[in-house]
GROMACS .gro file of C-alpha atoms in nm:
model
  160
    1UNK     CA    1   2.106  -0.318  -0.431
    2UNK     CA    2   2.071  -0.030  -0.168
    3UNK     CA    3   1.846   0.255  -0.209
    4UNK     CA    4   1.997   0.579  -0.086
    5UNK     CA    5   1.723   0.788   0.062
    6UNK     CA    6   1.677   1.148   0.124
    7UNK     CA    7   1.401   1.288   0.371
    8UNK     CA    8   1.278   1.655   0.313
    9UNK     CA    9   1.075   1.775   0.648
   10UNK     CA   10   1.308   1.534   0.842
   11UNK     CA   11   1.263   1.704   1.183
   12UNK     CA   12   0.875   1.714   1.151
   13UNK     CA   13   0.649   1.391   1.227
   14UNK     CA   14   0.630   1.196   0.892
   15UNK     CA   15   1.002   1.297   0.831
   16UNK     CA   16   1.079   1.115   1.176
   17UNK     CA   17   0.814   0.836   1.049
   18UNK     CA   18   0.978   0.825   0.748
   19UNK     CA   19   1.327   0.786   0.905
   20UNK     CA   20   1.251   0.503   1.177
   21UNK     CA   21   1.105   0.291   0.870
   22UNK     CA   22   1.369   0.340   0.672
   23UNK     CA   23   1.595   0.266   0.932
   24UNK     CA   24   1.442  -0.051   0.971
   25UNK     CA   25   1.418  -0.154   0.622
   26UNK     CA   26   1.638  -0.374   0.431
   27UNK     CA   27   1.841  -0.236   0.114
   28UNK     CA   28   1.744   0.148   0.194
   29UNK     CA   29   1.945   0.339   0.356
   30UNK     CA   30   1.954   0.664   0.505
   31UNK     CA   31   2.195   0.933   0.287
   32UNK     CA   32   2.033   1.289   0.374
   33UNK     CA   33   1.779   1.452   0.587
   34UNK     CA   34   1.664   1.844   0.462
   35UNK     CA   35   1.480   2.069   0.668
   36UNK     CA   36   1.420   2.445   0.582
   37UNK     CA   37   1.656   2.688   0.578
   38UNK     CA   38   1.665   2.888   0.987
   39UNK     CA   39   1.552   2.528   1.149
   40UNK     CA   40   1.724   2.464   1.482
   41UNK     CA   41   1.741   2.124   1.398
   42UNK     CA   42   2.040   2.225   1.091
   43UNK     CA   43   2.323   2.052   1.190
   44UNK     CA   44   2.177   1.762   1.394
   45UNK     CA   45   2.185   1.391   1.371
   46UNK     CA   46   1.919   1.322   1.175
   47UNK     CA   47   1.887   0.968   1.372
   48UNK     CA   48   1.899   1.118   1.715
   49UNK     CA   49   1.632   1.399   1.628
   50UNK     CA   50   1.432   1.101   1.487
   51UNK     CA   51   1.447   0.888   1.852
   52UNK     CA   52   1.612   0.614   1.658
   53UNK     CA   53   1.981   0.662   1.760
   54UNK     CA   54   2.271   0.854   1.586
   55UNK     CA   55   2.339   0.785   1.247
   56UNK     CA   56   2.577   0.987   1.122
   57UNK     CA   57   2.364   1.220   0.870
   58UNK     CA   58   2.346   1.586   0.977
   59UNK     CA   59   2.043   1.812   0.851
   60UNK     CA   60   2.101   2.006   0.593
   61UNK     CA   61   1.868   2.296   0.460
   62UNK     CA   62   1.935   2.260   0.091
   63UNK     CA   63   1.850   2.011  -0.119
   64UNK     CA   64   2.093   2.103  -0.334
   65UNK     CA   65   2.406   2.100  -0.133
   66UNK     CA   66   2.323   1.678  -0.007
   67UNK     CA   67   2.157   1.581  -0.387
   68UNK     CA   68   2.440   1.321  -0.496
   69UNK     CA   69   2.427   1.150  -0.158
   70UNK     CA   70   2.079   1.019  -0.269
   71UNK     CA   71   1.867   0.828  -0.496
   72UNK     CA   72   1.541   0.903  -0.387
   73UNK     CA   73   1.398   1.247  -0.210
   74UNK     CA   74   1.082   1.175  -0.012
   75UNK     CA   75   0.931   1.496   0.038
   76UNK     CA   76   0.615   1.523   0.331
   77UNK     CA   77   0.684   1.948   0.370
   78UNK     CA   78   0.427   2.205   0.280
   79UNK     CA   79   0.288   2.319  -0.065
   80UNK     CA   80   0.480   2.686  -0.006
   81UNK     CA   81   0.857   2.477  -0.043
   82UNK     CA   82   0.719   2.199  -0.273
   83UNK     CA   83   0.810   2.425  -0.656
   84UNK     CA   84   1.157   2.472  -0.506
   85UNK     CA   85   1.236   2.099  -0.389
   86UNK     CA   86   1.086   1.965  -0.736
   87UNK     CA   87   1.291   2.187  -0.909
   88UNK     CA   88   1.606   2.092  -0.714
   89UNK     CA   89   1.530   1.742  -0.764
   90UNK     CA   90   1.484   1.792  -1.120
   91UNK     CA   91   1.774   1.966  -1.168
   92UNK     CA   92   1.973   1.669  -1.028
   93UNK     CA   93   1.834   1.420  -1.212
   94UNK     CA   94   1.647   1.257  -0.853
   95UNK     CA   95   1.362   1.061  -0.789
   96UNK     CA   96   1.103   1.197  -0.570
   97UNK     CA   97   0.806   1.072  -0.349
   98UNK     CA   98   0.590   1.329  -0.275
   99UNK     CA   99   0.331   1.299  -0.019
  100UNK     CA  100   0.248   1.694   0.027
  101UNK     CA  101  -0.106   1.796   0.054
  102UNK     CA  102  -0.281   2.108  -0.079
  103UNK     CA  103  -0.091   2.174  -0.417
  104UNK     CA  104  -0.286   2.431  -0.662
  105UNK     CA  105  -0.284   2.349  -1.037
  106UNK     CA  106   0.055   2.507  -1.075
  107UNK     CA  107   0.227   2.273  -0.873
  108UNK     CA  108   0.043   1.981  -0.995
  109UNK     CA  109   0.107   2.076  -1.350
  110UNK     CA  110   0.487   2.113  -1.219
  111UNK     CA  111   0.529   1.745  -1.133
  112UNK     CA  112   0.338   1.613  -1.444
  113UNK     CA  113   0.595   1.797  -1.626
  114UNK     CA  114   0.886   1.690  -1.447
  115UNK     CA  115   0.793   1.347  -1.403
  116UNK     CA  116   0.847   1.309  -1.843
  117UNK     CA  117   1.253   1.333  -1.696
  118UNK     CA  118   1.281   1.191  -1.334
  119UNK     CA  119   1.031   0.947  -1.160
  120UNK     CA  120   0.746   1.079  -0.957
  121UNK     CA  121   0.518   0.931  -0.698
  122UNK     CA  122   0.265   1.182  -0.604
  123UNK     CA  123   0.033   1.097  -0.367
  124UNK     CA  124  -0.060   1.354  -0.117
  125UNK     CA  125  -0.267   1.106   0.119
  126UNK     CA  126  -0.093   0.788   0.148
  127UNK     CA  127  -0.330   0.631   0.445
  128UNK     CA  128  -0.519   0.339   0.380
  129UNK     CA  129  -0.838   0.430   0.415
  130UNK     CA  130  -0.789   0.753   0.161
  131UNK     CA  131  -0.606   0.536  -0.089
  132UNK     CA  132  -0.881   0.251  -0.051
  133UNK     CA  133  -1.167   0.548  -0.109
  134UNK     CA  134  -0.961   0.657  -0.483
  135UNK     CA  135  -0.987   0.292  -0.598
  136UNK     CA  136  -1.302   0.227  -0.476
  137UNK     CA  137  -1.451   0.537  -0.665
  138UNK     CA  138  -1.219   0.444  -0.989
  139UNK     CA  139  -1.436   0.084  -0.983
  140UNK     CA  140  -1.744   0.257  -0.948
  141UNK     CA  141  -1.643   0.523  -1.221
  142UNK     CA  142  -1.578   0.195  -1.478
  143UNK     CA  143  -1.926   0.077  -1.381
  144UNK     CA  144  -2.141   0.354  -1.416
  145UNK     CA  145  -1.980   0.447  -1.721
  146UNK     CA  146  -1.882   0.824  -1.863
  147UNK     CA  147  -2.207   0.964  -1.802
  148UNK     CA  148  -2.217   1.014  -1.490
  149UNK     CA  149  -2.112   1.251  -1.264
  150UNK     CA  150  -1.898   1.166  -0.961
  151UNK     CA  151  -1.852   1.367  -0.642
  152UNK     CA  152  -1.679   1.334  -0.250
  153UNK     CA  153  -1.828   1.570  -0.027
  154UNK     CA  154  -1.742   1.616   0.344
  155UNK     CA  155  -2.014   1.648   0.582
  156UNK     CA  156  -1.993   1.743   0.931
  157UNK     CA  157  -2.254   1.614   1.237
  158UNK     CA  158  -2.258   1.792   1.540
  159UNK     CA  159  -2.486   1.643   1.833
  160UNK     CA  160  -2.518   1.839   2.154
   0.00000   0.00000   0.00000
């Protein structure tokens, strides 16, 4: 079984990412790239933008217009086009990946809706290390029980 794949934010860096894996993956293929609407890249091969050869997809800049070439939307844009792609998707009855960061409640609240009709992965860092750091703190969580209070902070060291 293929999966047909749709990449939203193909022309940035994880949409080109996202392309040259799927391009090298077995059973998923390519079906749609999206970028936002006034891009110079509407119209392109989505391959050839991507440095992995034409393939025959040309951008589009709406979701809508490309949603029953897909299966799956994986979405890497920004937390300003996020409501609208979700909604698209949702309206289409498409799965989604999304890996955008900096969503307020709203949006959050917006997927956990959604996701009751169409299936959601939401993970808005997908490296490693990030990923390693949320289980990590989920073990220590079971451990130390209810309790206790829990809490990442960033600190920054400057030497001269």
């Amino acid at each position: 079984m293929t999966i047909k794949i749709g990449v939203c934010g193909a022309a940035g860096r994880m949409g080109k990412t996202i392309l040259e894996v799927c391009n090298e993956t077995d059973n998923i293929e390519i079906a749609a790239a999206i970028e936002y609407k006034g891009s110079s890249m509407i119209g392109l091969d989505a391959g050839e933008q991507a440095g992995i050869g034409k393939i025959g997809i040309a951008i589009s800049d709406d979701i809508a217009n490309v949603a029953d070439q897909f299966d799956v939307l994986i979405d890497f844009t920004t937390a300003s086009c996020l409501t609208e792609n979700i909604e698209k998707c949702h309206a289409a009855g498409k799965c989604m990946v999304v890996g955008t960061t900096g969503l307020d409640g709203e949006q959050k609240g917006l997927i956990n809706k959604v996701a009751k009709d169409i299936a959601i992965v939401f993970a808005p860092n997908m490296s490693i290390g990030v990923n390693l750091c949320f289980k990590l703190l989920e073990m220590a969580a079971q451990v130390i029980g209810e309790d206790t209070d829990i809490e990442i902070t960033k600190r920054l060291f400057y030497s001269n």
